[in-house]
Amino acid sequence: MSANKFNPAKLAKLNHPDRYSRENPDLIWKTLALADPRVVVDIGAGTGFFAIPFSRLMPTGTVYACDIADEMLLWMEENLPEELAERIVPVKMEERAVPLPAGIADLVLMVNLHHELEDASAILIEAFRLLKPGGKVAIVDWKDEPTESGPPLEIRVSEQSILDQFAATGFEQVRAHASLPCHHFLEAVKPQH
Ligand SMILES: C[S@@+](CC[C@H](N)C(=O)[O-])C[C@H]1O[C@@H](n2cnc3c(N)ncnc32)[C@H](O)[C@@H]1O
């Protein structure tokens, strides 16, 4: 396991209730203001901290909860709320590739993932491939400044480097939201043409 990866043995930390105020899923969902979303691809889904509330907010849709760690996928399979079992689909992915068809997603979500990626550009290209034209990618990750908790400062990613990756991939309508105390929150759109 690469040194930057989240240690699956600590997965209970991902379900800590403090996260509801610090990285509020409802606020993030409302801010993204998706028009009639049907498919969300959550890359680096962990324990489904976002996949679960996003599925509840999208009662007729599907959330693909993708992760590279078998421990996370197993945890989701065993612990996802029964009523969401049909609507959240755990997916085993590789470091740079998601085994899902192109053009299916209204939203590709990545939370607290960017600083762990070996090849962020490749994952941004995957996000672009997975999105429908007009679909959004949203990246939430720890600010590269001291915060009350979070990964070591030296592995955190600057907002500018994510903005550069959006531009290099072909994303447009980039927006940076200042609503989260400890996290960058960026979104961008796959163009219609
Ligand atoms: C810090 S956890 C965040 C989990 C979840 N997004 C959340 O906010 O609760 C990062 C997750 O990304 C996964 N991960 C790391 N690199 C990945 C990659 N290249 N593709 C998919 N998942 C990855 C890890 O296994 C871990 O579950």
PDB file of N, CA and C and ligand atoms in Angstrom, residues 5-6 8 14 19 23 42-50 66-69 72 93-96 110-113 115-118 123, ligand 1:
ATOM      1  N   LYS A   5      -1.942   6.369   1.059  1.00  0.00           N
ATOM      2  CA  LYS A   5      -3.284   5.776   1.083  1.00  0.00           C
ATOM      3  C   LYS A   5      -3.837   5.708   2.498  1.00  0.00           C
ATOM      4  N   PHE A   6      -5.143   5.887   2.585  1.00  0.00           N
ATOM      5  CA  PHE A   6      -5.850   5.724   3.849  1.00  0.00           C
ATOM      6  C   PHE A   6      -5.715   4.274   4.310  1.00  0.00           C
ATOM      7  N   PRO A   8      -7.036   1.094   5.661  1.00  0.00           N
ATOM      8  CA  PRO A   8      -8.381   0.539   5.848  1.00  0.00           C
ATOM      9  C   PRO A   8      -8.636   0.058   7.274  1.00  0.00           C
ATOM     10  N   LEU A  14     -13.821   7.099   9.228  1.00  0.00           N
ATOM     11  CA  LEU A  14     -14.571   7.703   8.112  1.00  0.00           C
ATOM     12  C   LEU A  14     -16.033   7.934   8.468  1.00  0.00           C
ATOM     13  N   ARG A  19     -17.854  14.702  10.982  1.00  0.00           N
ATOM     14  CA  ARG A  19     -17.778  14.967   9.547  1.00  0.00           C
ATOM     15  C   ARG A  19     -19.067  15.607   9.020  1.00  0.00           C
ATOM     16  N   GLU A  23     -17.824  18.372   6.651  1.00  0.00           N
ATOM     17  CA  GLU A  23     -17.922  18.045   5.213  1.00  0.00           C
ATOM     18  C   GLU A  23     -19.364  17.643   4.909  1.00  0.00           C
ATOM     19  N   ASP A  42     -19.080   7.579  -7.256  1.00  0.00           N
ATOM     20  CA  ASP A  42     -18.295   8.049  -6.101  1.00  0.00           C
ATOM     21  C   ASP A  42     -16.953   7.312  -6.159  1.00  0.00           C
ATOM     22  N   ILE A  43     -15.893   8.033  -6.516  1.00  0.00           N
ATOM     23  CA  ILE A  43     -14.569   7.405  -6.650  1.00  0.00           C
ATOM     24  C   ILE A  43     -13.825   7.548  -5.320  1.00  0.00           C
ATOM     25  N   GLY A  44     -13.373   6.427  -4.781  1.00  0.00           N
ATOM     26  CA  GLY A  44     -12.757   6.443  -3.446  1.00  0.00           C
ATOM     27  C   GLY A  44     -13.842   6.556  -2.389  1.00  0.00           C
ATOM     28  N   ALA A  45     -14.869   5.718  -2.516  1.00  0.00           N
ATOM     29  CA  ALA A  45     -16.092   5.863  -1.701  1.00  0.00           C
ATOM     30  C   ALA A  45     -15.884   5.508  -0.232  1.00  0.00           C
ATOM     31  N   GLY A  46     -14.858   4.708   0.081  1.00  0.00           N
ATOM     32  CA  GLY A  46     -14.608   4.349   1.482  1.00  0.00           C
ATOM     33  C   GLY A  46     -15.760   3.545   2.052  1.00  0.00           C
ATOM     34  N   THR A  47     -16.341   4.054   3.153  1.00  0.00           N
ATOM     35  CA  THR A  47     -17.462   3.361   3.797  1.00  0.00           C
ATOM     36  C   THR A  47     -18.824   3.867   3.299  1.00  0.00           C
ATOM     37  N   GLY A  48     -18.806   4.697   2.266  1.00  0.00           N
ATOM     38  CA  GLY A  48     -20.066   5.212   1.739  1.00  0.00           C
ATOM     39  C   GLY A  48     -20.598   6.409   2.509  1.00  0.00           C
ATOM     40  N   PHE A  49     -19.688   7.141   3.177  1.00  0.00           N
ATOM     41  CA  PHE A  49     -20.129   8.296   3.958  1.00  0.00           C
ATOM     42  C   PHE A  49     -20.907   9.294   3.085  1.00  0.00           C
ATOM     43  N   PHE A  50     -20.533   9.397   1.810  1.00  0.00           N
ATOM     44  CA  PHE A  50     -21.281  10.245   0.872  1.00  0.00           C
ATOM     45  C   PHE A  50     -22.253   9.435   0.032  1.00  0.00           C
ATOM     46  N   CYS A  66     -17.169   3.309  -5.746  1.00  0.00           N
ATOM     47  CA  CYS A  66     -15.956   2.656  -6.271  1.00  0.00           C
ATOM     48  C   CYS A  66     -14.798   2.828  -5.293  1.00  0.00           C
ATOM     49  N   ASP A  67     -14.021   1.786  -5.122  1.00  0.00           N
ATOM     50  CA  ASP A  67     -12.830   1.896  -4.270  1.00  0.00           C
ATOM     51  C   ASP A  67     -11.805   0.857  -4.724  1.00  0.00           C
ATOM     52  N   ILE A  68     -10.531   1.129  -4.393  1.00  0.00           N
ATOM     53  CA  ILE A  68      -9.508   0.118  -4.707  1.00  0.00           C
ATOM     54  C   ILE A  68      -9.318  -0.861  -3.550  1.00  0.00           C
ATOM     55  N   ALA A  69      -9.783  -0.512  -2.365  1.00  0.00           N
ATOM     56  CA  ALA A  69      -9.478  -1.340  -1.188  1.00  0.00           C
ATOM     57  C   ALA A  69     -10.589  -2.372  -0.958  1.00  0.00           C
ATOM     58  N   MET A  72     -12.797  -1.836   2.124  1.00  0.00           N
ATOM     59  CA  MET A  72     -13.887  -0.855   2.021  1.00  0.00           C
ATOM     60  C   MET A  72     -15.097  -1.471   1.312  1.00  0.00           C
ATOM     61  N   MET A  93     -12.297  -0.919  -8.213  1.00  0.00           N
ATOM     62  CA  MET A  93     -11.589  -0.244  -9.302  1.00  0.00           C
ATOM     63  C   MET A  93     -10.083  -0.384  -9.130  1.00  0.00           C
ATOM     64  N   GLU A  94      -9.357  -0.051 -10.191  1.00  0.00           N
ATOM     65  CA  GLU A  94      -7.895  -0.056 -10.153  1.00  0.00           C
ATOM     66  C   GLU A  94      -7.416   1.361  -9.871  1.00  0.00           C
ATOM     67  N   GLU A  95      -6.120   1.527  -9.677  1.00  0.00           N
ATOM     68  CA  GLU A  95      -5.578   2.846  -9.319  1.00  0.00           C
ATOM     69  C   GLU A  95      -5.969   3.940 -10.320  1.00  0.00           C
ATOM     70  N   ARG A  96      -6.009   3.593 -11.598  1.00  0.00           N
ATOM     71  CA  ARG A  96      -6.234   4.616 -12.626  1.00  0.00           C
ATOM     72  C   ARG A  96      -7.482   4.374 -13.461  1.00  0.00           C
ATOM     73  N   MET A 110     -15.487  12.930  -5.744  1.00  0.00           N
ATOM     74  CA  MET A 110     -14.242  12.423  -5.133  1.00  0.00           C
ATOM     75  C   MET A 110     -14.023  13.223  -3.855  1.00  0.00           C
ATOM     76  N   VAL A 111     -14.104  12.556  -2.720  1.00  0.00           N
ATOM     77  CA  VAL A 111     -13.936  13.251  -1.446  1.00  0.00           C
ATOM     78  C   VAL A 111     -12.745  12.662  -0.693  1.00  0.00           C
ATOM     79  N   ASN A 112     -11.862  13.531  -0.284  1.00  0.00           N
ATOM     80  CA  ASN A 112     -10.662  13.141   0.480  1.00  0.00           C
ATOM     81  C   ASN A 112      -9.867  12.061  -0.251  1.00  0.00           C
ATOM     82  N   LEU A 113      -9.855  12.165  -1.556  1.00  0.00           N
ATOM     83  CA  LEU A 113      -9.176  11.176  -2.399  1.00  0.00           C
ATOM     84  C   LEU A 113      -7.935  11.756  -3.061  1.00  0.00           C
ATOM     85  N   HIS A 115      -5.417  13.635  -2.527  1.00  0.00           N
ATOM     86  CA  HIS A 115      -4.060  13.552  -1.953  1.00  0.00           C
ATOM     87  C   HIS A 115      -3.548  12.110  -1.901  1.00  0.00           C
ATOM     88  N   GLU A 116      -4.436  11.138  -2.142  1.00  0.00           N
ATOM     89  CA  GLU A 116      -4.006   9.726  -2.115  1.00  0.00           C
ATOM     90  C   GLU A 116      -3.665   9.194  -3.507  1.00  0.00           C
ATOM     91  N   LEU A 117      -4.020   9.937  -4.550  1.00  0.00           N
ATOM     92  CA  LEU A 117      -3.907   9.389  -5.911  1.00  0.00           C
ATOM     93  C   LEU A 117      -2.463   9.332  -6.394  1.00  0.00           C
ATOM     94  N   GLU A 118      -2.128   8.239  -7.058  1.00  0.00           N
ATOM     95  CA  GLU A 118      -0.801   8.135  -7.679  1.00  0.00           C
ATOM     96  C   GLU A 118      -0.768   8.907  -8.983  1.00  0.00           C
ATOM     97  N   ILE A 123      -7.127   9.896 -13.282  1.00  0.00           N
ATOM     98  CA  ILE A 123      -8.463   9.779 -12.671  1.00  0.00           C
ATOM     99  C   ILE A 123      -9.392  10.894 -13.182  1.00  0.00           C
TER     100      ILE A 123
HETATM  101  C1  LIG B   1      -9.739   9.060   3.032  1.00  0.00           C
HETATM  102  S1  LIG B   1     -10.725   7.833   2.317  1.00  0.00           S
HETATM  103  C2  LIG B   1     -12.183   8.783   1.892  1.00  0.00           C
HETATM  104  C3  LIG B   1     -13.391   7.923   1.690  1.00  0.00           C
HETATM  105  C4  LIG B   1     -14.688   8.660   1.334  1.00  0.00           C
HETATM  106  N1  LIG B   1     -14.589   9.370   0.084  1.00  0.00           N
HETATM  107  C5  LIG B   1     -15.072   9.603   2.432  1.00  0.00           C
HETATM  108  O1  LIG B   1     -14.945  10.815   2.252  1.00  0.00           O
HETATM  109  O2  LIG B   1     -15.501   9.114   3.481  1.00  0.00           O
HETATM  110  C6  LIG B   1      -9.985   7.587   0.706  1.00  0.00           C
HETATM  111  C7  LIG B   1     -10.499   6.350   0.010  1.00  0.00           C
HETATM  112  O3  LIG B   1      -9.983   6.355  -1.332  1.00  0.00           O
HETATM  113  C8  LIG B   1      -9.573   5.047  -1.662  1.00  0.00           C
HETATM  114  N2  LIG B   1      -8.604   5.167  -2.765  1.00  0.00           N
HETATM  115  C9  LIG B   1      -7.329   5.581  -2.736  1.00  0.00           C
HETATM  116  N3  LIG B   1      -6.810   5.613  -3.979  1.00  0.00           N
HETATM  117  C10 LIG B   1      -7.796   5.219  -4.817  1.00  0.00           C
HETATM  118  C11 LIG B   1      -7.895   5.059  -6.223  1.00  0.00           C
HETATM  119  N4  LIG B   1      -6.889   5.308  -7.042  1.00  0.00           N
HETATM  120  N5  LIG B   1      -9.068   4.652  -6.726  1.00  0.00           N
HETATM  121  C12 LIG B   1     -10.117   4.394  -5.914  1.00  0.00           C
HETATM  122  N6  LIG B   1     -10.078   4.516  -4.581  1.00  0.00           N
HETATM  123  C13 LIG B   1      -8.938   4.931  -4.045  1.00  0.00           C
HETATM  124  C14 LIG B   1      -9.065   4.469  -0.362  1.00  0.00           C
HETATM  125  O4  LIG B   1      -9.088   3.057  -0.389  1.00  0.00           O
HETATM  126  C15 LIG B   1     -10.066   5.054   0.637  1.00  0.00           C
HETATM  127  O5  LIG B   1     -11.179   4.228   0.796  1.00  0.00           O
END
